[in-house]
XYZ file of N, CA and C in Angstrom:
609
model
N 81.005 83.941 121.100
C 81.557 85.276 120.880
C 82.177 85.358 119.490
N 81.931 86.439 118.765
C 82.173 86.430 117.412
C 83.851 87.775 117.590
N 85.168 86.972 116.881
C 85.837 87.958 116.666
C 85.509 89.263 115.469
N 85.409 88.309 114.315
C 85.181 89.470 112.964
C 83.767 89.426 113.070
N 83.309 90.637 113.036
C 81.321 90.723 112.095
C 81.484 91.329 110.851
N 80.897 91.412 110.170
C 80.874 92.384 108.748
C 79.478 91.892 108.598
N 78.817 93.312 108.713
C 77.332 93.523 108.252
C 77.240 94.265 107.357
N 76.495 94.349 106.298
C 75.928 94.732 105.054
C 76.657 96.006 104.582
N 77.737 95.439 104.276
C 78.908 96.157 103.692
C 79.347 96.340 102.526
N 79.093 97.914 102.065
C 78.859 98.280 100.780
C 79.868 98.828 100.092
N 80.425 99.221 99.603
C 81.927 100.302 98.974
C 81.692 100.560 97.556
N 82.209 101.421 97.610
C 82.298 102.341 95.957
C 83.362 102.814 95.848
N 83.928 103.205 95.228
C 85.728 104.319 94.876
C 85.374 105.781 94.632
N 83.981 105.827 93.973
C 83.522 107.283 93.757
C 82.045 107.417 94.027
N 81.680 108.692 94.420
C 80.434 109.079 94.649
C 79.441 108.637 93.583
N 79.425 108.513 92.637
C 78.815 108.594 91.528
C 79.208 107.171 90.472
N 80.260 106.311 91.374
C 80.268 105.530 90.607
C 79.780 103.987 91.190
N 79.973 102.989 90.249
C 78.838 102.068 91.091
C 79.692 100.884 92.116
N 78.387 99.958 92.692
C 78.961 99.673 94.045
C 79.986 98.437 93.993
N 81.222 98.547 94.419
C 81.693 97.444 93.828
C 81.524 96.112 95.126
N 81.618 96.438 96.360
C 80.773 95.254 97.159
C 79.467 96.039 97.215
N 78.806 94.538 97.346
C 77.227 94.649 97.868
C 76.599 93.873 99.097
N 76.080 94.471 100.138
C 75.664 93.863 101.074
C 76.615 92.604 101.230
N 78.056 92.605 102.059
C 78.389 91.923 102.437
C 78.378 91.551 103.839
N 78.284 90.444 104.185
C 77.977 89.885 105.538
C 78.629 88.813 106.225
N 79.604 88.782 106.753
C 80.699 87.574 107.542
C 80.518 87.391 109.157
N 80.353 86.227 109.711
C 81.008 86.107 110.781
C 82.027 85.086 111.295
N 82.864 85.546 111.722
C 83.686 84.693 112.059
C 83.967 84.421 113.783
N 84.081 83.649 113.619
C 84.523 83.058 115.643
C 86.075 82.201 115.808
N 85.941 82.848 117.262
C 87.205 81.937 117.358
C 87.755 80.717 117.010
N 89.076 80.415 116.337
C 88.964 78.961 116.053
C 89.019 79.227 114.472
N 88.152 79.913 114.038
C 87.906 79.334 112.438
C 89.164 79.915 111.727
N 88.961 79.017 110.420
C 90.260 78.977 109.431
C 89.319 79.520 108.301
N 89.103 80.955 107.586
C 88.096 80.802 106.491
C 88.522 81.166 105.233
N 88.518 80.368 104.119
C 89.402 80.810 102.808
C 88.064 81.381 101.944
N 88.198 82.893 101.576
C 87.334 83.676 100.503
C 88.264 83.477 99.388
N 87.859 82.693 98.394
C 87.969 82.552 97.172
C 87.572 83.165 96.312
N 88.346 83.914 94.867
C 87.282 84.866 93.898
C 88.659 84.967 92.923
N 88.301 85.468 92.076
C 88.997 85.891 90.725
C 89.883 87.183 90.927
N 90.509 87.480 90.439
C 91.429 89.213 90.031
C 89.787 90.023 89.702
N 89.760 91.075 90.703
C 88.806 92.519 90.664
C 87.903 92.285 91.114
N 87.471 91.066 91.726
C 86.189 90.601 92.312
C 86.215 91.349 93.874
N 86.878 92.313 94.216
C 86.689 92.760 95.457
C 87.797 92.252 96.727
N 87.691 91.082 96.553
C 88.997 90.346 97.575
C 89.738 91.486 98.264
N 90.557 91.789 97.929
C 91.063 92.496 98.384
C 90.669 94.151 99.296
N 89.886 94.829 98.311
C 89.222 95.554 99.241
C 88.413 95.504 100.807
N 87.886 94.242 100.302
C 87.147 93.420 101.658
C 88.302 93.328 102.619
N 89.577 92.897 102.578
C 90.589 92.593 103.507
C 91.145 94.240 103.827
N 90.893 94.765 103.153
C 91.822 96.177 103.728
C 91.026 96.873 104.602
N 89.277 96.878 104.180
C 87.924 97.757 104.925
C 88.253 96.858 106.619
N 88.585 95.488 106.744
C 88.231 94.731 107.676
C 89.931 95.276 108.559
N 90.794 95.212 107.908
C 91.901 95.767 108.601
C 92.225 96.584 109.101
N 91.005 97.977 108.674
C 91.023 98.897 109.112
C 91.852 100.338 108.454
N 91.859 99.910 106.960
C 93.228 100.830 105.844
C 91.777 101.287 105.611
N 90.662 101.735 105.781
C 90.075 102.428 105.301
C 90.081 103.914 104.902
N 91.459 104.446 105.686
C 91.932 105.861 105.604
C 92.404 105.647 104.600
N 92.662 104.917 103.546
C 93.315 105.048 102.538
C 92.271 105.016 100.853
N 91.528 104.817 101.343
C 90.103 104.870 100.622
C 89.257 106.035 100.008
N 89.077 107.024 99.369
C 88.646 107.594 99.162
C 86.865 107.659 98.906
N 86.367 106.656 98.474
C 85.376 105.864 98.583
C 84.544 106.415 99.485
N 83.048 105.320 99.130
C 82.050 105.382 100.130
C 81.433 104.421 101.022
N 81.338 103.879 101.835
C 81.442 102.992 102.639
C 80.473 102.944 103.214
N 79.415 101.673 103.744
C 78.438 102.074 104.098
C 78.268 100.382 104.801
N 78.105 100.121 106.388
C 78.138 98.920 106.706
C 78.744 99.228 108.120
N 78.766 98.091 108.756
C 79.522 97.650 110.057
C 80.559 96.618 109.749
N 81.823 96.719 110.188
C 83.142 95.705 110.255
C 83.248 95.979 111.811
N 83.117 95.348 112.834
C 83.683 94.764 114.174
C 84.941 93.756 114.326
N 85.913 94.365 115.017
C 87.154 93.065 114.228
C 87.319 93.228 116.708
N 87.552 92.353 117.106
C 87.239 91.894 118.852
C 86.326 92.877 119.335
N 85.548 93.706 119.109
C 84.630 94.563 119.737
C 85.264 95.892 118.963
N 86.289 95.695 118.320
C 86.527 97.334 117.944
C 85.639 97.384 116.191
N 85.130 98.818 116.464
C 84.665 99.268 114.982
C 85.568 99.512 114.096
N 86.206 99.077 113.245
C 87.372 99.279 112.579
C 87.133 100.326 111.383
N 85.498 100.958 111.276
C 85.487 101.656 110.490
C 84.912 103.358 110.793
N 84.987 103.267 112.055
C 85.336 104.169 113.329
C 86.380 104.415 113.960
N 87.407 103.564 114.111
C 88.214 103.685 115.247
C 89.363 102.942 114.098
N 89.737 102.934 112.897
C 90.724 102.120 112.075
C 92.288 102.280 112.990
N 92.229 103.241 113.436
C 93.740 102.727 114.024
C 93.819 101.778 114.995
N 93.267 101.157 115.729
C 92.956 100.536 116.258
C 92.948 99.271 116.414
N 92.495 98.869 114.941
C 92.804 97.731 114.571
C 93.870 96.771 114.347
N 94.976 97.585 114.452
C 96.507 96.913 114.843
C 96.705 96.161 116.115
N 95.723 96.771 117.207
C 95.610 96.072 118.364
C 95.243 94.187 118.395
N 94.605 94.213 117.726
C 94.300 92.850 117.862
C 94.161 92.318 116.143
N 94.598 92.662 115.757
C 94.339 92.241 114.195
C 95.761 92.572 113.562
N 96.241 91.111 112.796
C 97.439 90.917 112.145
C 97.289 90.945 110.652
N 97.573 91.702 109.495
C 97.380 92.321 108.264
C 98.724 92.110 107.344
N 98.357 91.008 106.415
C 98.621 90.631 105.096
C 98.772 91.049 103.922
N 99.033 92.270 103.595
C 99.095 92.491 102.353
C 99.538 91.859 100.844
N 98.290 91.940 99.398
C 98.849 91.154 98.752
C 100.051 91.630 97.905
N 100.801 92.617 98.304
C 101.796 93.307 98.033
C 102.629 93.478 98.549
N 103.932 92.295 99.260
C 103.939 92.439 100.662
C 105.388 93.373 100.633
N 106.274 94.285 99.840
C 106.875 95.004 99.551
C 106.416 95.980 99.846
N 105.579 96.487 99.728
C 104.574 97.760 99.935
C 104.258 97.925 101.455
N 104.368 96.801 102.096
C 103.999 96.852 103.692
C 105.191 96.860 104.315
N 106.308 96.625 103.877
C 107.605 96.397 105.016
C 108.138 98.129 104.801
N 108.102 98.781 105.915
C 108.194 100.180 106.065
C 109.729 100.538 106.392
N 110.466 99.532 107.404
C 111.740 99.705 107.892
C 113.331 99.427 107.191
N 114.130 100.251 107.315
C 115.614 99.475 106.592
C 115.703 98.408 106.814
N 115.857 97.702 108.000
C 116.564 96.028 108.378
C 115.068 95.314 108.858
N 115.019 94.103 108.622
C 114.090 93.197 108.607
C 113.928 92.685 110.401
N 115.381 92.955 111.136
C 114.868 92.682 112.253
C 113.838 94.299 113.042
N 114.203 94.879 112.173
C 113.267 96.507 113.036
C 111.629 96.433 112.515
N 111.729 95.800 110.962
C 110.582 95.383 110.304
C 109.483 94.114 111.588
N 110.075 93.374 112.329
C 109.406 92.182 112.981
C 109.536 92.936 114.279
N 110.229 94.033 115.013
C 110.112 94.728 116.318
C 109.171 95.541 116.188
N 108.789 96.016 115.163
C 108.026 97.293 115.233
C 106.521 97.870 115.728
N 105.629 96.650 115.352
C 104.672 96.652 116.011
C 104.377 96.748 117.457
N 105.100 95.190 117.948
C 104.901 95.139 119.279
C 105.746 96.429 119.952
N 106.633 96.922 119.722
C 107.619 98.205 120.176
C 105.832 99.302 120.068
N 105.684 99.634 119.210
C 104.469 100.313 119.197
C 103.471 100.205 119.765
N 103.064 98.812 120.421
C 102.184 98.471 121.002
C 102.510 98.925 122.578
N 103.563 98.918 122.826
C 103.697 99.444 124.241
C 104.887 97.931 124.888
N 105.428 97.355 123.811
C 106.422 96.034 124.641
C 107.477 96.535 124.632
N 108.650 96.201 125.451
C 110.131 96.864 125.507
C 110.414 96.471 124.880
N 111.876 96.927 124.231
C 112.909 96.542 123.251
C 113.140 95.091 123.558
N 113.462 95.049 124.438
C 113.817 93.594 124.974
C 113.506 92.489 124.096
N 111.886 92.888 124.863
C 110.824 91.602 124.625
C 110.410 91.485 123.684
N 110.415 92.727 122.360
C 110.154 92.775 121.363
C 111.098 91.778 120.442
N 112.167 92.114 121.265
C 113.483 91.297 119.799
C 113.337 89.628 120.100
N 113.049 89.199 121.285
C 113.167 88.235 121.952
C 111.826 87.590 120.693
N 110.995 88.252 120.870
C 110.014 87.682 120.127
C 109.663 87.636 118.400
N 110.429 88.777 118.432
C 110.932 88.638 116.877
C 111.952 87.581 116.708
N 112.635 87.304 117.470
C 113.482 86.046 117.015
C 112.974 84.840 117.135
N 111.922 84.761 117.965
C 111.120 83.432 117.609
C 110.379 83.038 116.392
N 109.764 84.203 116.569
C 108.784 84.027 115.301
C 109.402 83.321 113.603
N 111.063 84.607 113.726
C 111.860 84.202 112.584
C 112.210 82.377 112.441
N 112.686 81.634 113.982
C 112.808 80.937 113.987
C 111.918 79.771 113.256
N 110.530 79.941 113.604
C 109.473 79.203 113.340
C 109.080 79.559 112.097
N 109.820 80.965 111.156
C 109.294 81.140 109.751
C 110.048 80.956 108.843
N 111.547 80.611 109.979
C 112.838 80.339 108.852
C 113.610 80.989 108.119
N 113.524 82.531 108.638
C 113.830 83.718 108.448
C 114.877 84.052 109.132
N 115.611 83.309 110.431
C 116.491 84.190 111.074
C 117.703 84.871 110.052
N 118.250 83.994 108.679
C 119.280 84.389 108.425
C 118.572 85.363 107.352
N 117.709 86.313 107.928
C 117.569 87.492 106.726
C 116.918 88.677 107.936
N 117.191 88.848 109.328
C 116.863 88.995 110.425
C 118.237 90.529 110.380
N 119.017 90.827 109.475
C 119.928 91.925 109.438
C 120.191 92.428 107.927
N 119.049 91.649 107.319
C 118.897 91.802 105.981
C 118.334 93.444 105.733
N 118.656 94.335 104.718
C 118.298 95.190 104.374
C 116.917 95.144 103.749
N 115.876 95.405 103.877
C 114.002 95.092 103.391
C 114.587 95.641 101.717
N 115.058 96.413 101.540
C 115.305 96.727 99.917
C 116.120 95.215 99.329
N 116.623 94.399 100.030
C 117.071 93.630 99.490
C 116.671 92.198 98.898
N 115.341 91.973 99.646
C 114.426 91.073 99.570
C 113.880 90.631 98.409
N 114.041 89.393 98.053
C 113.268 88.882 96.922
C 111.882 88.751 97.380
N 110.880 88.925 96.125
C 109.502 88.476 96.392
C 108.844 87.516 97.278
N 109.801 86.937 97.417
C 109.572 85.587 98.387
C 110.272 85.818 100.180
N 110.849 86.921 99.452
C 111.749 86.914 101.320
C 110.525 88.062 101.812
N 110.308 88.726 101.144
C 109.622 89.843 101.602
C 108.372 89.327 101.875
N 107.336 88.604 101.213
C 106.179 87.617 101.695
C 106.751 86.995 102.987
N 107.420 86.064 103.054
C 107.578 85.734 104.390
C 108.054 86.691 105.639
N 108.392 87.878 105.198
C 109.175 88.895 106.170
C 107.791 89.226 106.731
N 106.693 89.813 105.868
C 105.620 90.540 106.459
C 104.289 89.377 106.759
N 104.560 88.631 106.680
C 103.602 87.388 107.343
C 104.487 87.250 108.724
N 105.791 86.901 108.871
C 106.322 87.190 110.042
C 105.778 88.444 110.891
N 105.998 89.440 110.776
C 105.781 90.889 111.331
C 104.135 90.435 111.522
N 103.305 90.337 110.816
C 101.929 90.182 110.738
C 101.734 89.193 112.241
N 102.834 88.225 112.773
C 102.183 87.145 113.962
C 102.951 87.835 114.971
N 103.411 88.803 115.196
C 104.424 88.818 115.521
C 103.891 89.436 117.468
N 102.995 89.440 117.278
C 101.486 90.241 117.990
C 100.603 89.094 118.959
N 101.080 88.201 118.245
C 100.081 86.748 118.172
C 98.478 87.245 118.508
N 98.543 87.633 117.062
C 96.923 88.357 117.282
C 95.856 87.986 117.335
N 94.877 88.177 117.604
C 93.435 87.408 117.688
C 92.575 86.866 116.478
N 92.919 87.916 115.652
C 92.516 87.764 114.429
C 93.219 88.393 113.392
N 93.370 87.723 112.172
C 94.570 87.893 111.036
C 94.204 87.582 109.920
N 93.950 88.734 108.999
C 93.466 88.647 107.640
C 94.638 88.424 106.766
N 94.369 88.191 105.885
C 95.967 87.721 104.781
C 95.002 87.781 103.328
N 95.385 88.529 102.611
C 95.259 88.902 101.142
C 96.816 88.188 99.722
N 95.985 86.859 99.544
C 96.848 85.961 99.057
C 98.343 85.795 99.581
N 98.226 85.237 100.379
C 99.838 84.778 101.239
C 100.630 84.149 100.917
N 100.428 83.112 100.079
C 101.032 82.203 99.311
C 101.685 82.267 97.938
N 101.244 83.362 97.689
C 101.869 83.749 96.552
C 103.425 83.685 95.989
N 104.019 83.916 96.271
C 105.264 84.139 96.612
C 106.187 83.125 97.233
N 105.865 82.293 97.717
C 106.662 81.337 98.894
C 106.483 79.849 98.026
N 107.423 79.473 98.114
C 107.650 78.314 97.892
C 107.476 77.226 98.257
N 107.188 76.042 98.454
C 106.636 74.690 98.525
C 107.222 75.071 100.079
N 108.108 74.559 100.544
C 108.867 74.590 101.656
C 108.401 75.444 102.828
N 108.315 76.686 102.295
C 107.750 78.115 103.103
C 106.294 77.954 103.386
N 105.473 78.044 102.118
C 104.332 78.007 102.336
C 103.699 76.959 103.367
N 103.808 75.523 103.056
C 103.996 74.559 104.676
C 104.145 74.961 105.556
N 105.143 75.180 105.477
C 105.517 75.976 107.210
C 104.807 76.861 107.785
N 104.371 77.672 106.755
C 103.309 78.720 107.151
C 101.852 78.121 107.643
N 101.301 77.450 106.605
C 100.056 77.149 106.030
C 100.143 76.134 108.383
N 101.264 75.425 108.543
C 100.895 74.452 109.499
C 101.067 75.487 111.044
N 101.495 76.178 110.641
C 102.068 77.421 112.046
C 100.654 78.296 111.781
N 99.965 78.718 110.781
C 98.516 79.126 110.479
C 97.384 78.341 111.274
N 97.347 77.094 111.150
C 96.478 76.550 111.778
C 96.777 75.852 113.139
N 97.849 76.366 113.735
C 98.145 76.331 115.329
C 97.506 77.423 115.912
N 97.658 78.311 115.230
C 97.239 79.893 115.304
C 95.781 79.517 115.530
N 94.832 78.905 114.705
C 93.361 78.809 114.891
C 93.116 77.684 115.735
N 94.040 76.620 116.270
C 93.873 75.739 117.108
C 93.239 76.665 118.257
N 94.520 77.577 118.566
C 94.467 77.887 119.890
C 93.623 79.217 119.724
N 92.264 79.887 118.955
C 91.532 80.076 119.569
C 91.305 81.709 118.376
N 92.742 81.605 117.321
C 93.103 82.916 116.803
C 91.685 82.653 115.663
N 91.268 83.586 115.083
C 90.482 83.912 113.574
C 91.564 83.878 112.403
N 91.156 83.358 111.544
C 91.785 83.538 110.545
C 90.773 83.669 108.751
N 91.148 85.057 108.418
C 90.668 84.921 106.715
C 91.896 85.060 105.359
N 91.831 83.788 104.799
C 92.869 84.156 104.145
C 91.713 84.260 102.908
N 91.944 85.282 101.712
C 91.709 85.824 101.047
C 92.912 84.977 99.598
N 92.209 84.682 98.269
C 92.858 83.439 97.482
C 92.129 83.864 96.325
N 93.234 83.796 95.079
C 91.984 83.843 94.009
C 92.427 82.445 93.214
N 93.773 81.764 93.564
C 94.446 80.422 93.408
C 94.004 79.239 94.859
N 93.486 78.269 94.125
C 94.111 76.837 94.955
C 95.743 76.702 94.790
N 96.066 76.274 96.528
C 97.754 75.882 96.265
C 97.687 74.373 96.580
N 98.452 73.645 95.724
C 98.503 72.190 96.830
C 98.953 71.970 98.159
């Protein structure tokens, strides 16, 4: 059973202007860990947002199949929050809430979990990302590095099936990034997808 498909997936920014992916084609299955490597403008990133399902934010032309657990994500993009955990390589730009603990409730609260169980699980997650003491932190207050780890937090917070990440590492420090990089591949032990998206090797 394949979580992600991406069949011959095309994009442009304008009608008239030219294609910046071409016939792209992925599959991924449960289990896998897959690092897309490429340079600054090589697409990377677009590829992670079409597959996440931000295609409403696109003006573009689009032309292909993305399947992210059986959902069409380029049909049905809201949707894709359901089972798919989203990385931005901007991760300031993704934290929407005043306090960082409403930032890690918010999804699952949206998803249909009680308050409860939501905080309960936001405090784990912090635990395991090393975040609790920024858990009443104001999101405007965040250094580059708190805010990368804030929305990689929020991003598991779902323990989703599949989880794209558009350079994650960026930002985090020797210490953080570990922690991440080894709590990442527990995540694909037990069965999650994972694409992290890189235009750097990290050690």
């Amino acid at each position: 059973m394949t979580l992600i498909r991406v069949r011959n997936l095309w994009f442009k920014y304008y009608e008239e202007g030219p294609w910046i992916l071409r016939d792209i084609n992925l599959v991924v299955y449960p289990g896998d860990l897959i690092l897309v490597y490429g340079p600054n403008g090589s697409g990377k990133s677009t590829v992670a947002k079409l597959i996440a399902g931000l295609k409403v934010f696109y003006q573009g032309k689009v032309k292909g199949d993305i399947e992210v657990c059986g959902i069409d994500v380029l049909k049905e993009p809201e949707r894709a929050v359901e089972v798919l955990g989203y990385v931005a390589e901007d991760p300031e730009s993704q934290l929407l809430t005043p306090l960082v603990i409403d930032e890690l409730i918010l999804t699952p609260i949206n998803l249909g979990i009680d308050l409860n169980t939501s905080i309960k699980i936001a405090k784990e997650i912090a635990e395991i990302m090393r975040i609790k003491h920024l858990l009443n932190k104001s999101t405007n207050e965040l250094s580059a590095g708190e805010a990368q780890r804030v929305a990689l937090s929020a991003a598991l917070t779902i323990k989703p099936r599949a989880i794209v990440m558009d350079e994650p590492l960026a930002y985090l420090d020797f210490e953080s990034a570990n922690t991440f990089v080894k709590y990442v591949a527990k995540l694909a032990s037990s069965g999650a997808s994972i694409i992290v998206f890189e235009n750097i090797f990290h050690q």
